[in-house]
Amino acid sequence: MDLRKIKKLIELAEESGIAELEVTSGEESVRIAMRGARALPMASAPAVPAEVVVPPPAAPAPPAATEASGGTELVAPLAGTFYVAATPGAAPFVQVGDTVDVGQTLCIIESMKMMNAIAAERAGTITAVLGANGEPVAAGQALFLLR
């Protein structure tokens, strides 16, 4: 893992006040445990440049059908800050009434200073945007209704 990325992870651990952090990317892994006011890398794989990637959930849960709308809730796969567009002032990825395809980007969730594009798990039409731009969301929280 790139030394700059490890230093950034240490800074993030110090800022957030977490006691321990472990990141795995492919066959590389780094674990950081906080002791007092310092973070010490506990174990590391060979230093080979690689991107830090948030792995997809092992087996995504099927979207929940909503009885009132007859549609499907698309939920946040992780906790973070919800954004409807790539940059402030840009057009939103999707709006109510838009037809979306599987894999199409719906929003971004910023988590641990990483931007995670959230894609549609199924095709359909957006009937409601339930997340508020710039507001925190919890993992499993409904973000969109899709019919």
mmCIF file of N, CA and C in Angstrom:
data_model
loop_
_atom_site.group_PDB
_atom_site.id
_atom_site.type_symbol
_atom_site.label_atom_id
_atom_site.label_comp_id
_atom_site.label_asym_id
_atom_site.label_seq_id
_atom_site.Cartn_x
_atom_site.Cartn_y
_atom_site.Cartn_z
ATOM 1 N N MET A 1 0.853 -1.168 0.000
ATOM 2 C CA MET A 1 0.000 0.000 0.000
ATOM 3 C C MET A 1 0.898 1.229 0.000
ATOM 4 N N ASP A 2 0.522 2.244 -0.702
ATOM 5 C CA ASP A 2 1.286 3.473 -0.830
ATOM 6 C C ASP A 2 1.452 4.143 0.536
ATOM 7 N N LEU A 3 2.660 4.587 0.849
ATOM 8 C CA LEU A 3 2.958 5.211 2.136
ATOM 9 C C LEU A 3 2.090 6.448 2.372
ATOM 10 N N ARG A 4 1.799 7.201 1.303
ATOM 11 C CA ARG A 4 0.949 8.395 1.454
ATOM 12 C C ARG A 4 -0.449 8.010 1.917
ATOM 13 N N LYS A 5 -0.973 6.918 1.395
ATOM 14 C CA LYS A 5 -2.310 6.458 1.788
ATOM 15 C C LYS A 5 -2.320 5.992 3.236
ATOM 16 N N ILE A 6 -1.239 5.336 3.649
ATOM 17 C CA ILE A 6 -1.154 4.893 5.040
ATOM 18 C C ILE A 6 -1.101 6.108 5.969
ATOM 19 N N LYS A 7 -0.312 7.119 5.592
ATOM 20 C CA LYS A 7 -0.251 8.344 6.408
ATOM 21 C C LYS A 7 -1.619 9.010 6.486
ATOM 22 N N LYS A 8 -2.350 9.037 5.381
ATOM 23 C CA LYS A 8 -3.684 9.638 5.357
ATOM 24 C C LYS A 8 -4.638 8.853 6.262
ATOM 25 N N LEU A 9 -4.543 7.532 6.241
ATOM 26 C CA LEU A 9 -5.375 6.711 7.117
ATOM 27 C C LEU A 9 -5.065 6.997 8.585
ATOM 28 N N ILE A 10 -3.787 7.183 8.906
ATOM 29 C CA ILE A 10 -3.400 7.502 10.280
ATOM 30 C C ILE A 10 -3.999 8.846 10.686
ATOM 31 N N GLU A 11 -3.907 9.837 9.787
ATOM 32 C CA GLU A 11 -4.489 11.161 10.077
ATOM 33 C C GLU A 11 -5.997 11.046 10.311
ATOM 34 N N LEU A 12 -6.686 10.280 9.468
ATOM 35 C CA LEU A 12 -8.129 10.106 9.618
ATOM 36 C C LEU A 12 -8.463 9.437 10.946
ATOM 37 N N ALA A 13 -7.667 8.437 11.331
ATOM 38 C CA ALA A 13 -7.899 7.752 12.603
ATOM 39 C C ALA A 13 -7.709 8.715 13.772
ATOM 40 N N GLU A 14 -6.674 9.552 13.701
ATOM 41 C CA GLU A 14 -6.434 10.530 14.769
ATOM 42 C C GLU A 14 -7.567 11.545 14.857
ATOM 43 N N GLU A 15 -8.016 12.056 13.692
ATOM 44 C CA GLU A 15 -9.077 13.069 13.660
ATOM 45 C C GLU A 15 -10.405 12.522 14.175
ATOM 46 N N SER A 16 -10.715 11.276 13.819
ATOM 47 C CA SER A 16 -12.014 10.724 14.174
ATOM 48 C C SER A 16 -12.065 10.183 15.593
ATOM 49 N N GLY A 17 -10.902 9.909 16.195
ATOM 50 C CA GLY A 17 -10.878 9.400 17.555
ATOM 51 C C GLY A 17 -11.180 7.910 17.660
ATOM 52 N N ILE A 18 -11.151 7.195 16.525
ATOM 53 C CA ILE A 18 -11.415 5.757 16.601
ATOM 54 C C ILE A 18 -10.209 5.051 17.217
ATOM 55 N N ALA A 19 -10.452 3.905 17.818
ATOM 56 C CA ALA A 19 -9.386 3.174 18.494
ATOM 57 C C ALA A 19 -8.599 2.291 17.530
ATOM 58 N N GLU A 20 -9.273 1.760 16.505
ATOM 59 C CA GLU A 20 -8.617 0.825 15.610
ATOM 60 C C GLU A 20 -9.240 0.906 14.225
ATOM 61 N N LEU A 21 -8.410 0.729 13.184
ATOM 62 C CA LEU A 21 -8.872 0.789 11.800
ATOM 63 C C LEU A 21 -8.117 -0.263 11.011
ATOM 64 N N GLU A 22 -8.841 -1.042 10.200
ATOM 65 C CA GLU A 22 -8.207 -2.028 9.328
ATOM 66 C C GLU A 22 -8.760 -1.839 7.918
ATOM 67 N N VAL A 23 -7.854 -1.735 6.932
ATOM 68 C CA VAL A 23 -8.240 -1.550 5.536
ATOM 69 C C VAL A 23 -7.585 -2.655 4.727
ATOM 70 N N THR A 24 -8.382 -3.314 3.889
ATOM 71 C CA THR A 24 -7.871 -4.365 3.018
ATOM 72 C C THR A 24 -8.182 -3.990 1.582
ATOM 73 N N SER A 25 -7.189 -4.111 0.726
ATOM 74 C CA SER A 25 -7.359 -3.837 -0.695
ATOM 75 C C SER A 25 -6.664 -4.964 -1.449
ATOM 76 N N GLY A 26 -7.456 -5.858 -2.021
ATOM 77 C CA GLY A 26 -6.877 -7.022 -2.686
ATOM 78 C C GLY A 26 -6.166 -7.891 -1.667
ATOM 79 N N GLU A 27 -4.891 -8.178 -1.914
ATOM 80 C CA GLU A 27 -4.115 -8.988 -0.981
ATOM 81 C C GLU A 27 -3.384 -8.121 0.039
ATOM 82 N N GLU A 28 -3.485 -6.792 -0.078
ATOM 83 C CA GLU A 28 -2.804 -5.894 0.837
ATOM 84 C C GLU A 28 -3.717 -5.534 1.993
ATOM 85 N N SER A 29 -3.112 -5.346 3.147
ATOM 86 C CA SER A 29 -3.885 -5.022 4.327
ATOM 87 C C SER A 29 -3.048 -4.148 5.241
ATOM 88 N N VAL A 30 -3.705 -3.186 5.907
ATOM 89 C CA VAL A 30 -3.029 -2.371 6.905
ATOM 90 C C VAL A 30 -3.977 -2.214 8.090
ATOM 91 N N ARG A 31 -3.425 -2.333 9.286
ATOM 92 C CA ARG A 31 -4.206 -2.179 10.515
ATOM 93 C C ARG A 31 -3.551 -1.099 11.345
ATOM 94 N N ILE A 32 -4.347 -0.145 11.807
ATOM 95 C CA ILE A 32 -3.848 0.976 12.604
ATOM 96 C C ILE A 32 -4.586 0.945 13.930
ATOM 97 N N ALA A 33 -3.823 0.903 15.023
ATOM 98 C CA ALA A 33 -4.413 0.914 16.362
ATOM 99 C C ALA A 33 -3.900 2.144 17.090
ATOM 100 N N MET A 34 -4.819 2.877 17.709
ATOM 101 C CA MET A 34 -4.452 4.099 18.420
ATOM 102 C C MET A 34 -3.989 3.740 19.830
ATOM 103 N N ARG A 35 -2.852 4.286 20.236
ATOM 104 C CA ARG A 35 -2.332 4.119 21.591
ATOM 105 C C ARG A 35 -2.009 5.505 22.102
ATOM 106 N N GLY A 36 -2.796 5.973 23.044
ATOM 107 C CA GLY A 36 -2.594 7.337 23.541
ATOM 108 C C GLY A 36 -2.919 8.335 22.452
ATOM 109 N N ALA A 37 -1.997 9.209 22.132
ATOM 110 C CA ALA A 37 -2.215 10.240 21.116
ATOM 111 C C ALA A 37 -1.575 9.877 19.791
ATOM 112 N N ARG A 38 -0.991 8.674 19.667
ATOM 113 C CA ARG A 38 -0.304 8.280 18.446
ATOM 114 C C ARG A 38 -0.986 7.092 17.794
ATOM 115 N N ALA A 39 -0.870 7.022 16.487
ATOM 116 C CA ALA A 39 -1.354 5.858 15.752
ATOM 117 C C ALA A 39 -0.151 5.073 15.285
ATOM 118 N N LEU A 40 -0.169 3.760 15.483
ATOM 119 C CA LEU A 40 0.942 2.916 15.063
ATOM 120 C C LEU A 40 0.457 1.903 14.046
ATOM 121 N N PRO A 41 1.091 1.829 12.861
ATOM 122 C CA PRO A 41 0.722 0.762 11.945
ATOM 123 C C PRO A 41 1.102 -0.571 12.574
ATOM 124 N N MET A 42 0.145 -1.458 12.708
ATOM 125 C CA MET A 42 0.380 -2.729 13.387
ATOM 126 C C MET A 42 0.912 -3.786 12.432
ATOM 127 N N ALA A 43 0.346 -3.851 11.244
ATOM 128 C CA ALA A 43 0.793 -4.857 10.281
ATOM 129 C C ALA A 43 0.537 -4.315 8.893
ATOM 130 N N SER A 44 1.402 -4.676 7.966
ATOM 131 C CA SER A 44 1.231 -4.174 6.619
ATOM 132 C C SER A 44 1.734 -5.204 5.622
ATOM 133 N N ALA A 45 1.076 -5.271 4.498
ATOM 134 C CA ALA A 45 1.507 -6.136 3.404
ATOM 135 C C ALA A 45 2.621 -5.418 2.650
ATOM 136 N N PRO A 46 3.239 -6.061 1.671
ATOM 137 C CA PRO A 46 4.296 -5.400 0.896
ATOM 138 C C PRO A 46 3.815 -4.077 0.320
ATOM 139 N N ALA A 47 4.704 -3.091 0.290
ATOM 140 C CA ALA A 47 4.354 -1.751 -0.169
ATOM 141 C C ALA A 47 4.274 -1.729 -1.689
ATOM 142 N N VAL A 48 3.076 -1.969 -2.207
ATOM 143 C CA VAL A 48 2.815 -1.937 -3.637
ATOM 144 C C VAL A 48 1.710 -0.921 -3.851
ATOM 145 N N PRO A 49 1.877 0.062 -4.764
ATOM 146 C CA PRO A 49 0.825 1.054 -4.960
ATOM 147 C C PRO A 49 -0.494 0.388 -5.327
ATOM 148 N N ALA A 50 -1.560 0.811 -4.653
ATOM 149 C CA ALA A 50 -2.895 0.278 -4.919
ATOM 150 C C ALA A 50 -3.921 1.289 -4.471
ATOM 151 N N GLU A 51 -5.084 1.239 -5.067
ATOM 152 C CA GLU A 51 -6.160 2.126 -4.656
ATOM 153 C C GLU A 51 -6.899 1.524 -3.479
ATOM 154 N N VAL A 52 -7.341 2.390 -2.554
ATOM 155 C CA VAL A 52 -8.156 1.921 -1.446
ATOM 156 C C VAL A 52 -9.585 1.850 -1.974
ATOM 157 N N VAL A 53 -10.179 0.672 -1.905
ATOM 158 C CA VAL A 53 -11.502 0.449 -2.471
ATOM 159 C C VAL A 53 -12.432 -0.078 -1.391
ATOM 160 N N VAL A 54 -13.641 0.466 -1.343
ATOM 161 C CA VAL A 54 -14.643 -0.062 -0.423
ATOM 162 C C VAL A 54 -15.261 -1.269 -1.103
ATOM 163 N N PRO A 55 -15.092 -2.469 -0.513
ATOM 164 C CA PRO A 55 -15.630 -3.656 -1.161
ATOM 165 C C PRO A 55 -17.149 -3.644 -1.150
ATOM 166 N N PRO A 56 -17.780 -4.183 -2.201
ATOM 167 C CA PRO A 56 -19.237 -4.253 -2.218
ATOM 168 C C PRO A 56 -19.714 -5.230 -1.152
ATOM 169 N N PRO A 57 -20.951 -5.075 -0.703
ATOM 170 C CA PRO A 57 -21.457 -6.032 0.281
ATOM 171 C C PRO A 57 -21.391 -7.448 -0.284
ATOM 172 N N ALA A 58 -21.118 -8.425 0.583
ATOM 173 C CA ALA A 58 -20.952 -9.817 0.149
ATOM 174 C C ALA A 58 -22.186 -10.315 -0.585
ATOM 175 N N ALA A 59 -23.350 -10.137 -0.007
ATOM 176 C CA ALA A 59 -24.590 -10.543 -0.646
ATOM 177 C C ALA A 59 -25.620 -9.452 -0.398
ATOM 178 N N PRO A 60 -25.830 -8.545 -1.370
ATOM 179 C CA PRO A 60 -26.759 -7.458 -1.132
ATOM 180 C C PRO A 60 -28.167 -7.980 -0.869
ATOM 181 N N ALA A 61 -28.790 -7.356 0.095
ATOM 182 C CA ALA A 61 -30.164 -7.731 0.432
ATOM 183 C C ALA A 61 -31.081 -7.276 -0.698
ATOM 184 N N PRO A 62 -32.133 -8.017 -0.984
ATOM 185 C CA PRO A 62 -33.047 -7.602 -2.036
ATOM 186 C C PRO A 62 -33.735 -6.296 -1.645
ATOM 187 N N PRO A 63 -33.992 -5.399 -2.620
ATOM 188 C CA PRO A 63 -34.660 -4.147 -2.306
ATOM 189 C C PRO A 63 -36.015 -4.413 -1.658
ATOM 190 N N ALA A 64 -36.381 -3.575 -0.714
ATOM 191 C CA ALA A 64 -37.641 -3.739 0.013
ATOM 192 C C ALA A 64 -38.786 -3.120 -0.777
ATOM 193 N N ALA A 65 -39.851 -3.858 -0.972
ATOM 194 C CA ALA A 65 -41.026 -3.329 -1.672
ATOM 195 C C ALA A 65 -41.850 -2.511 -0.684
ATOM 196 N N THR A 66 -42.310 -1.353 -1.125
ATOM 197 C CA THR A 66 -43.143 -0.520 -0.267
ATOM 198 C C THR A 66 -44.593 -0.737 -0.647
ATOM 199 N N GLU A 67 -45.441 -0.912 0.335
ATOM 200 C CA GLU A 67 -46.839 -1.210 0.081
ATOM 201 C C GLU A 67 -47.595 0.011 -0.430
ATOM 202 N N ALA A 68 -47.333 1.193 0.117
ATOM 203 C CA ALA A 68 -48.096 2.390 -0.234
ATOM 204 C C ALA A 68 -47.896 2.787 -1.688
ATOM 205 N N SER A 69 -46.677 2.732 -2.188
ATOM 206 C CA SER A 69 -46.414 3.210 -3.539
ATOM 207 C C SER A 69 -46.366 2.083 -4.559
ATOM 208 N N GLY A 70 -46.298 0.835 -4.091
ATOM 209 C CA GLY A 70 -46.164 -0.271 -5.023
ATOM 210 C C GLY A 70 -44.797 -0.283 -5.661
ATOM 211 N N GLY A 71 -43.850 0.451 -5.085
ATOM 212 C CA GLY A 71 -42.510 0.552 -5.646
ATOM 213 C C GLY A 71 -41.481 -0.140 -4.787
ATOM 214 N N THR A 72 -40.227 0.158 -5.069
ATOM 215 C CA THR A 72 -39.104 -0.441 -4.364
ATOM 216 C C THR A 72 -38.259 0.648 -3.738
ATOM 217 N N GLU A 73 -37.833 0.436 -2.488
ATOM 218 C CA GLU A 73 -36.918 1.366 -1.840
ATOM 219 C C GLU A 73 -35.498 1.011 -2.248
ATOM 220 N N LEU A 74 -34.731 2.007 -2.684
ATOM 221 C CA LEU A 74 -33.307 1.822 -2.911
ATOM 222 C C LEU A 74 -32.622 2.408 -1.684
ATOM 223 N N VAL A 75 -31.845 1.585 -0.977
ATOM 224 C CA VAL A 75 -31.301 1.977 0.316
ATOM 225 C C VAL A 75 -29.800 2.248 0.248
ATOM 226 N N ALA A 76 -29.319 3.007 1.232
ATOM 227 C CA ALA A 76 -27.896 3.325 1.337
ATOM 228 C C ALA A 76 -27.125 2.073 1.753
ATOM 229 N N PRO A 77 -26.078 1.709 1.006
ATOM 230 C CA PRO A 77 -25.296 0.540 1.386
ATOM 231 C C PRO A 77 -24.300 0.829 2.510
ATOM 232 N N LEU A 78 -24.063 2.119 2.804
ATOM 233 C CA LEU A 78 -23.155 2.511 3.869
ATOM 234 C C LEU A 78 -23.594 3.848 4.436
ATOM 235 N N ALA A 79 -23.099 4.176 5.619
ATOM 236 C CA ALA A 79 -23.417 5.449 6.256
ATOM 237 C C ALA A 79 -22.480 6.529 5.724
ATOM 238 N N GLY A 80 -22.971 7.747 5.678
ATOM 239 C CA GLY A 80 -22.141 8.858 5.221
ATOM 240 C C GLY A 80 -23.000 10.063 4.906
ATOM 241 N N THR A 81 -22.464 10.954 4.078
ATOM 242 C CA THR A 81 -23.184 12.160 3.662
ATOM 243 C C THR A 81 -23.705 11.954 2.246
ATOM 244 N N PHE A 82 -25.003 12.215 2.047
ATOM 245 C CA PHE A 82 -25.706 11.970 0.782
ATOM 246 C C PHE A 82 -25.591 13.200 -0.125
ATOM 247 N N TYR A 83 -25.191 12.982 -1.378
ATOM 248 C CA TYR A 83 -25.130 14.063 -2.366
ATOM 249 C C TYR A 83 -25.869 13.639 -3.629
ATOM 250 N N VAL A 84 -26.702 14.540 -4.178
ATOM 251 C CA VAL A 84 -27.479 14.235 -5.376
ATOM 252 C C VAL A 84 -26.713 14.509 -6.662
ATOM 253 N N ALA A 85 -25.579 15.238 -6.567
ATOM 254 C CA ALA A 85 -24.802 15.604 -7.747
ATOM 255 C C ALA A 85 -23.312 15.414 -7.464
ATOM 256 N N ALA A 86 -22.523 15.376 -8.545
ATOM 257 C CA ALA A 86 -21.086 15.155 -8.411
ATOM 258 C C ALA A 86 -20.377 16.346 -7.762
ATOM 259 N N THR A 87 -20.853 17.556 -8.040
ATOM 260 C CA THR A 87 -20.254 18.765 -7.463
ATOM 261 C C THR A 87 -21.367 19.738 -7.094
ATOM 262 N N PRO A 88 -21.110 20.659 -6.161
ATOM 263 C CA PRO A 88 -22.129 21.654 -5.827
ATOM 264 C C PRO A 88 -22.501 22.466 -7.075
ATOM 265 N N GLY A 89 -23.778 22.659 -7.285
ATOM 266 C CA GLY A 89 -24.256 23.423 -8.431
ATOM 267 C C GLY A 89 -24.445 22.599 -9.696
ATOM 268 N N ALA A 90 -23.951 21.366 -9.719
ATOM 269 C CA ALA A 90 -24.124 20.510 -10.899
ATOM 270 C C ALA A 90 -25.537 19.935 -10.904
ATOM 271 N N ALA A 91 -25.959 19.484 -12.072
ATOM 272 C CA ALA A 91 -27.284 18.855 -12.192
ATOM 273 C C ALA A 91 -27.286 17.552 -11.400
ATOM 274 N N PRO A 92 -28.422 17.237 -10.750
ATOM 275 C CA PRO A 92 -28.492 15.980 -9.999
ATOM 276 C C PRO A 92 -28.362 14.777 -10.934
ATOM 277 N N PHE A 93 -27.863 13.666 -10.384
ATOM 278 C CA PHE A 93 -27.739 12.445 -11.172
ATOM 279 C C PHE A 93 -29.109 11.990 -11.665
ATOM 280 N N VAL A 94 -30.112 12.006 -10.768
ATOM 281 C CA VAL A 94 -31.476 11.620 -11.129
ATOM 282 C C VAL A 94 -32.471 12.532 -10.421
ATOM 283 N N GLN A 95 -33.676 12.632 -11.007
ATOM 284 C CA GLN A 95 -34.770 13.402 -10.422
ATOM 285 C C GLN A 95 -36.037 12.556 -10.504
ATOM 286 N N VAL A 96 -37.062 12.973 -9.792
ATOM 287 C CA VAL A 96 -38.346 12.281 -9.846
ATOM 288 C C VAL A 96 -38.826 12.262 -11.302
ATOM 289 N N GLY A 97 -39.241 11.078 -11.757
ATOM 290 C CA GLY A 97 -39.719 10.915 -13.127
ATOM 291 C C GLY A 97 -38.670 10.364 -14.077
ATOM 292 N N ASP A 98 -37.389 10.398 -13.679
ATOM 293 C CA ASP A 98 -36.320 9.869 -14.534
ATOM 294 C C ASP A 98 -36.387 8.345 -14.580
ATOM 295 N N THR A 99 -36.116 7.792 -15.761
ATOM 296 C CA THR A 99 -35.999 6.347 -15.924
ATOM 297 C C THR A 99 -34.533 5.990 -15.753
ATOM 298 N N VAL A 100 -34.248 4.964 -14.936
ATOM 299 C CA VAL A 100 -32.867 4.566 -14.677
ATOM 300 C C VAL A 100 -32.648 3.122 -15.091
ATOM 301 N N ASP A 101 -31.408 2.816 -15.445
ATOM 302 C CA ASP A 101 -31.002 1.464 -15.820
ATOM 303 C C ASP A 101 -30.157 0.863 -14.700
ATOM 304 N N VAL A 102 -30.032 -0.442 -14.692
ATOM 305 C CA VAL A 102 -29.175 -1.116 -13.715
ATOM 306 C C VAL A 102 -27.750 -0.594 -13.882
ATOM 307 N N GLY A 103 -27.122 -0.227 -12.777
ATOM 308 C CA GLY A 103 -25.745 0.263 -12.800
ATOM 309 C C GLY A 103 -25.609 1.760 -12.986
ATOM 310 N N GLN A 104 -26.715 2.456 -13.254
ATOM 311 C CA GLN A 104 -26.664 3.908 -13.433
ATOM 312 C C GLN A 104 -26.445 4.586 -12.076
ATOM 313 N N THR A 105 -25.570 5.596 -12.043
ATOM 314 C CA THR A 105 -25.293 6.318 -10.796
ATOM 315 C C THR A 105 -26.513 7.124 -10.379
ATOM 316 N N LEU A 106 -26.919 6.953 -9.113
ATOM 317 C CA LEU A 106 -28.072 7.663 -8.560
ATOM 318 C C LEU A 106 -27.658 8.814 -7.664
ATOM 319 N N CYS A 107 -26.557 8.618 -6.927
ATOM 320 C CA CYS A 107 -26.099 9.614 -5.965
ATOM 321 C C CYS A 107 -24.679 9.279 -5.548
ATOM 322 N N ILE A 108 -24.144 10.085 -4.635
ATOM 323 C CA ILE A 108 -22.835 9.832 -4.045
ATOM 324 C C ILE A 108 -23.016 9.842 -2.538
ATOM 325 N N ILE A 109 -22.351 8.916 -1.863
ATOM 326 C CA ILE A 109 -22.296 8.950 -0.402
ATOM 327 C C ILE A 109 -20.832 9.119 -0.025
ATOM 328 N N GLU A 110 -20.557 10.205 0.687
ATOM 329 C CA GLU A 110 -19.198 10.451 1.169
ATOM 330 C C GLU A 110 -19.054 9.784 2.531
ATOM 331 N N SER A 111 -18.068 8.908 2.626
ATOM 332 C CA SER A 111 -17.818 8.201 3.878
ATOM 333 C C SER A 111 -16.314 8.146 4.105
ATOM 334 N N MET A 112 -15.862 8.604 5.244
ATOM 335 C CA MET A 112 -14.440 8.658 5.584
ATOM 336 C C MET A 112 -13.640 9.379 4.503
ATOM 337 N N LYS A 113 -14.176 10.501 4.035
ATOM 338 C CA LYS A 113 -13.538 11.358 3.034
ATOM 339 C C LYS A 113 -13.340 10.676 1.689
ATOM 340 N N MET A 114 -14.105 9.600 1.450
ATOM 341 C CA MET A 114 -14.080 8.923 0.157
ATOM 342 C C MET A 114 -15.456 9.053 -0.477
ATOM 343 N N MET A 115 -15.484 9.384 -1.759
ATOM 344 C CA MET A 115 -16.732 9.513 -2.489
ATOM 345 C C MET A 115 -17.100 8.164 -3.098
ATOM 346 N N ASN A 116 -18.279 7.659 -2.748
ATOM 347 C CA ASN A 116 -18.746 6.356 -3.211
ATOM 348 C C ASN A 116 -19.976 6.553 -4.091
ATOM 349 N N ALA A 117 -19.839 6.271 -5.378
ATOM 350 C CA ALA A 117 -20.972 6.370 -6.298
ATOM 351 C C ALA A 117 -21.927 5.218 -6.004
ATOM 352 N N ILE A 118 -23.210 5.540 -5.857
ATOM 353 C CA ILE A 118 -24.228 4.536 -5.574
ATOM 354 C C ILE A 118 -25.025 4.313 -6.856
ATOM 355 N N ALA A 119 -25.058 3.053 -7.312
ATOM 356 C CA ALA A 119 -25.695 2.717 -8.580
ATOM 357 C C ALA A 119 -27.030 2.020 -8.357
ATOM 358 N N ALA A 120 -27.897 2.129 -9.358
ATOM 359 C CA ALA A 120 -29.207 1.471 -9.313
ATOM 360 C C ALA A 120 -29.024 -0.041 -9.365
ATOM 361 N N GLU A 121 -29.725 -0.752 -8.482
ATOM 362 C CA GLU A 121 -29.658 -2.210 -8.445
ATOM 363 C C GLU A 121 -30.647 -2.838 -9.425
ATOM 364 N N ARG A 122 -31.611 -2.027 -9.877
ATOM 365 C CA ARG A 122 -32.572 -2.512 -10.861
ATOM 366 C C ARG A 122 -33.066 -1.329 -11.684
ATOM 367 N N ALA A 123 -33.658 -1.602 -12.825
ATOM 368 C CA ALA A 123 -34.177 -0.564 -13.707
ATOM 369 C C ALA A 123 -35.570 -0.144 -13.253
ATOM 370 N N GLY A 124 -35.951 1.067 -13.599
ATOM 371 C CA GLY A 124 -37.280 1.561 -13.265
ATOM 372 C C GLY A 124 -37.350 3.070 -13.384
ATOM 373 N N THR A 125 -38.390 3.635 -12.772
ATOM 374 C CA THR A 125 -38.611 5.080 -12.785
ATOM 375 C C THR A 125 -38.554 5.605 -11.358
ATOM 376 N N ILE A 126 -37.802 6.685 -11.146
ATOM 377 C CA ILE A 126 -37.686 7.296 -9.819
ATOM 378 C C ILE A 126 -39.026 7.963 -9.487
ATOM 379 N N THR A 127 -39.649 7.539 -8.373
ATOM 380 C CA THR A 127 -40.918 8.143 -7.951
ATOM 381 C C THR A 127 -40.734 9.088 -6.773
ATOM 382 N N ALA A 128 -39.607 8.964 -6.052
ATOM 383 C CA ALA A 128 -39.330 9.876 -4.934
ATOM 384 C C ALA A 128 -37.849 9.841 -4.598
ATOM 385 N N VAL A 129 -37.313 11.018 -4.233
ATOM 386 C CA VAL A 129 -35.960 11.131 -3.699
ATOM 387 C C VAL A 129 -36.137 11.373 -2.212
ATOM 388 N N LEU A 130 -35.746 10.406 -1.386
ATOM 389 C CA LEU A 130 -35.993 10.467 0.053
ATOM 390 C C LEU A 130 -34.831 11.070 0.832
ATOM 391 N N GLY A 131 -33.625 11.039 0.282
ATOM 392 C CA GLY A 131 -32.460 11.619 0.948
ATOM 393 C C GLY A 131 -32.394 13.111 0.695
ATOM 394 N N ALA A 132 -31.854 13.855 1.662
ATOM 395 C CA ALA A 132 -31.685 15.302 1.518
ATOM 396 C C ALA A 132 -30.223 15.608 1.194
ATOM 397 N N ASN A 133 -29.991 16.395 0.158
ATOM 398 C CA ASN A 133 -28.641 16.717 -0.288
ATOM 399 C C ASN A 133 -27.810 17.313 0.850
ATOM 400 N N GLY A 134 -26.609 16.748 1.048
ATOM 401 C CA GLY A 134 -25.697 17.253 2.063
ATOM 402 C C GLY A 134 -25.996 16.784 3.476
ATOM 403 N N GLU A 135 -27.003 15.923 3.638
ATOM 404 C CA GLU A 135 -27.386 15.446 4.968
ATOM 405 C C GLU A 135 -26.858 14.033 5.212
ATOM 406 N N PRO A 136 -26.617 13.683 6.474
ATOM 407 C CA PRO A 136 -26.140 12.332 6.776
ATOM 408 C C PRO A 136 -27.215 11.281 6.533
ATOM 409 N N VAL A 137 -26.767 10.093 6.111
ATOM 410 C CA VAL A 137 -27.650 8.942 5.948
ATOM 411 C C VAL A 137 -27.037 7.750 6.668
ATOM 412 N N ALA A 138 -27.888 6.839 7.104
ATOM 413 C CA ALA A 138 -27.433 5.624 7.775
ATOM 414 C C ALA A 138 -27.451 4.463 6.788
ATOM 415 N N ALA A 139 -26.623 3.477 7.029
ATOM 416 C CA ALA A 139 -26.639 2.278 6.197
ATOM 417 C C ALA A 139 -28.019 1.639 6.301
ATOM 418 N N GLY A 140 -28.622 1.312 5.173
ATOM 419 C CA GLY A 140 -29.949 0.717 5.148
ATOM 420 C C GLY A 140 -31.086 1.723 5.072
ATOM 421 N N GLN A 141 -30.761 3.016 5.132
ATOM 422 C CA GLN A 141 -31.794 4.066 5.047
ATOM 423 C C GLN A 141 -32.256 4.190 3.592
ATOM 424 N N ALA A 142 -33.574 4.317 3.398
ATOM 425 C CA ALA A 142 -34.141 4.467 2.049
ATOM 426 C C ALA A 142 -33.735 5.820 1.458
ATOM 427 N N LEU A 143 -33.203 5.795 0.231
ATOM 428 C CA LEU A 143 -32.767 7.018 -0.447
ATOM 429 C C LEU A 143 -33.693 7.393 -1.605
ATOM 430 N N PHE A 144 -34.219 6.376 -2.297
ATOM 431 C CA PHE A 144 -35.071 6.597 -3.477
ATOM 432 C C PHE A 144 -36.196 5.583 -3.469
ATOM 433 N N LEU A 145 -37.315 5.959 -4.098
ATOM 434 C CA LEU A 145 -38.370 5.009 -4.411
ATOM 435 C C LEU A 145 -38.340 4.813 -5.913
ATOM 436 N N LEU A 146 -38.427 3.555 -6.337
ATOM 437 C CA LEU A 146 -38.324 3.198 -7.739
ATOM 438 C C LEU A 146 -39.504 2.318 -8.122
ATOM 439 N N ARG A 147 -40.143 2.628 -9.237
ATOM 440 C CA ARG A 147 -41.259 1.810 -9.709
ATOM 441 C C ARG A 147 -40.901 1.222 -11.043
#
